[in-house]
């Protein structure tokens, strides 16, 4: 695990130098701080582990947000889990058509005095 400078670690992680600067500000581990003519030094293993941990957290947050969005969509469409699984393959147009049909049905029921 040879220490690397900023350009080398950027190349190793397949990102730009600007991304490395951003990641340093976000807490990426640094062996030696650079400045005043001195280069930063990074441990590739530490930086790789930090990135994997950061990416796993981002994936988990996205998955949680996706689950919340699905729950809200089911609530909006008044579906339970079984109904949602049955209609999971619908396109946006089909969902809009379904919502429009439900709206028209509810409106007609209201006009008939059923609601």
Short mmCIF file of C-alpha atoms in Angstrom, two decimals, residues 17-113:
data_model
loop_
_atom_site.label_atom_id
_atom_site.label_comp_id
_atom_site.label_asym_id
_atom_site.label_seq_id
_atom_site.Cartn_x
_atom_site.Cartn_y
_atom_site.Cartn_z
CA UNK A 17 -8.76 16.06 -9.03
CA UNK A 18 -11.74 18.27 -8.20
CA UNK A 19 -13.64 15.24 -6.92
CA UNK A 20 -10.69 14.38 -4.67
CA UNK A 21 -10.80 17.93 -3.25
CA UNK A 22 -14.53 17.57 -2.61
CA UNK A 23 -14.04 14.19 -0.97
CA UNK A 24 -11.28 15.53 1.28
CA UNK A 25 -13.76 18.13 2.52
CA UNK A 26 -16.28 15.31 3.09
CA UNK A 27 -13.82 13.35 5.22
CA UNK A 28 -11.78 11.14 2.91
CA UNK A 29 -8.73 9.95 4.88
CA UNK A 30 -5.46 11.76 4.21
CA UNK A 31 -2.04 10.52 5.34
CA UNK A 32 -0.42 13.95 5.01
CA UNK A 33 -2.10 17.30 4.40
CA UNK A 34 -0.71 19.25 1.48
CA UNK A 35 -0.12 22.96 1.16
CA UNK A 36 2.71 25.47 0.68
CA UNK A 37 4.41 23.36 -1.97
CA UNK A 38 3.83 20.03 -0.22
CA UNK A 39 1.70 17.38 -1.86
CA UNK A 40 -1.11 15.54 -0.17
CA UNK A 41 -0.42 11.87 0.58
CA UNK A 42 -3.15 9.23 0.50
CA UNK A 43 -3.35 5.56 1.41
CA UNK A 44 -5.09 3.83 -1.52
CA UNK A 45 -6.56 1.12 0.74
CA UNK A 46 -7.98 3.68 3.19
CA UNK A 47 -9.39 5.84 0.40
CA UNK A 48 -10.94 2.86 -1.37
CA UNK A 49 -12.54 1.62 1.87
CA UNK A 50 -13.84 5.13 2.62
CA UNK A 51 -15.35 5.38 -0.86
CA UNK A 52 -17.00 1.94 -0.59
CA UNK A 53 -18.49 2.90 2.78
CA UNK A 54 -19.70 6.26 1.41
CA UNK A 55 -21.22 4.65 -1.70
CA UNK A 56 -22.95 1.96 0.40
CA UNK A 57 -24.51 4.70 2.53
CA UNK A 58 -25.69 6.54 -0.57
CA UNK A 59 -27.20 3.33 -1.99
CA UNK A 60 -28.99 2.64 1.29
CA UNK A 61 -30.37 6.18 1.41
CA UNK A 62 -31.58 5.88 -2.20
CA UNK A 63 -33.23 2.52 -1.48
CA UNK A 64 -35.01 4.01 1.55
CA UNK A 65 -36.21 6.96 -0.52
CA UNK A 66 -37.41 4.60 -3.28
CA UNK A 67 -39.36 2.55 -0.71
CA UNK A 68 -40.94 5.74 0.66
CA UNK A 69 -41.88 6.85 -2.84
CA UNK A 70 -43.48 3.47 -3.52
CA UNK A 71 -45.45 3.66 -0.29
CA UNK A 72 -46.67 7.17 -1.14
CA UNK A 73 -47.62 6.06 -4.65
CA UNK A 74 -49.59 3.14 -3.21
CA UNK A 75 -51.34 5.44 -0.74
CA UNK A 76 -52.12 7.95 -3.50
CA UNK A 77 -53.59 5.23 -5.70
CA UNK A 78 -55.34 3.61 -2.69
CA UNK A 79 -53.60 0.27 -3.23
CA UNK A 80 -52.45 -2.39 -0.83
CA UNK A 81 -49.22 -4.37 -1.29
CA UNK A 82 -50.89 -7.08 -3.40
CA UNK A 83 -52.56 -4.56 -5.74
CA UNK A 84 -49.28 -2.66 -6.09
CA UNK A 85 -47.40 -5.81 -7.12
CA UNK A 86 -50.08 -6.60 -9.71
CA UNK A 87 -49.83 -3.12 -11.26
CA UNK A 88 -46.04 -2.72 -10.91
CA UNK A 89 -45.48 -2.97 -14.67
CA UNK A 90 -47.84 -0.15 -15.62
CA UNK A 91 -46.49 2.75 -17.63
CA UNK A 92 -47.01 6.35 -16.54
CA UNK A 93 -49.68 6.72 -19.24
CA UNK A 94 -51.55 3.66 -17.97
CA UNK A 95 -51.40 4.94 -14.40
CA UNK A 96 -52.74 8.33 -15.55
CA UNK A 97 -55.55 6.60 -17.44
CA UNK A 98 -56.37 4.51 -14.36
CA UNK A 99 -56.44 7.62 -12.16
CA UNK A 100 -58.64 9.45 -14.68
CA UNK A 101 -61.07 6.53 -14.83
CA UNK A 102 -61.23 6.37 -11.03
CA UNK A 103 -61.82 10.12 -10.88
CA UNK A 104 -64.67 9.87 -13.41
CA UNK A 105 -66.21 6.96 -11.50
CA UNK A 106 -66.03 8.84 -8.20
CA UNK A 107 -67.48 11.98 -9.79
CA UNK A 108 -70.40 10.00 -11.30
CA UNK A 109 -71.03 8.31 -7.93
CA UNK A 110 -71.08 11.70 -6.27
CA UNK A 111 -73.57 13.04 -8.80
CA UNK A 112 -75.79 9.99 -8.27
CA UNK A 113 -75.75 10.75 -4.55
#
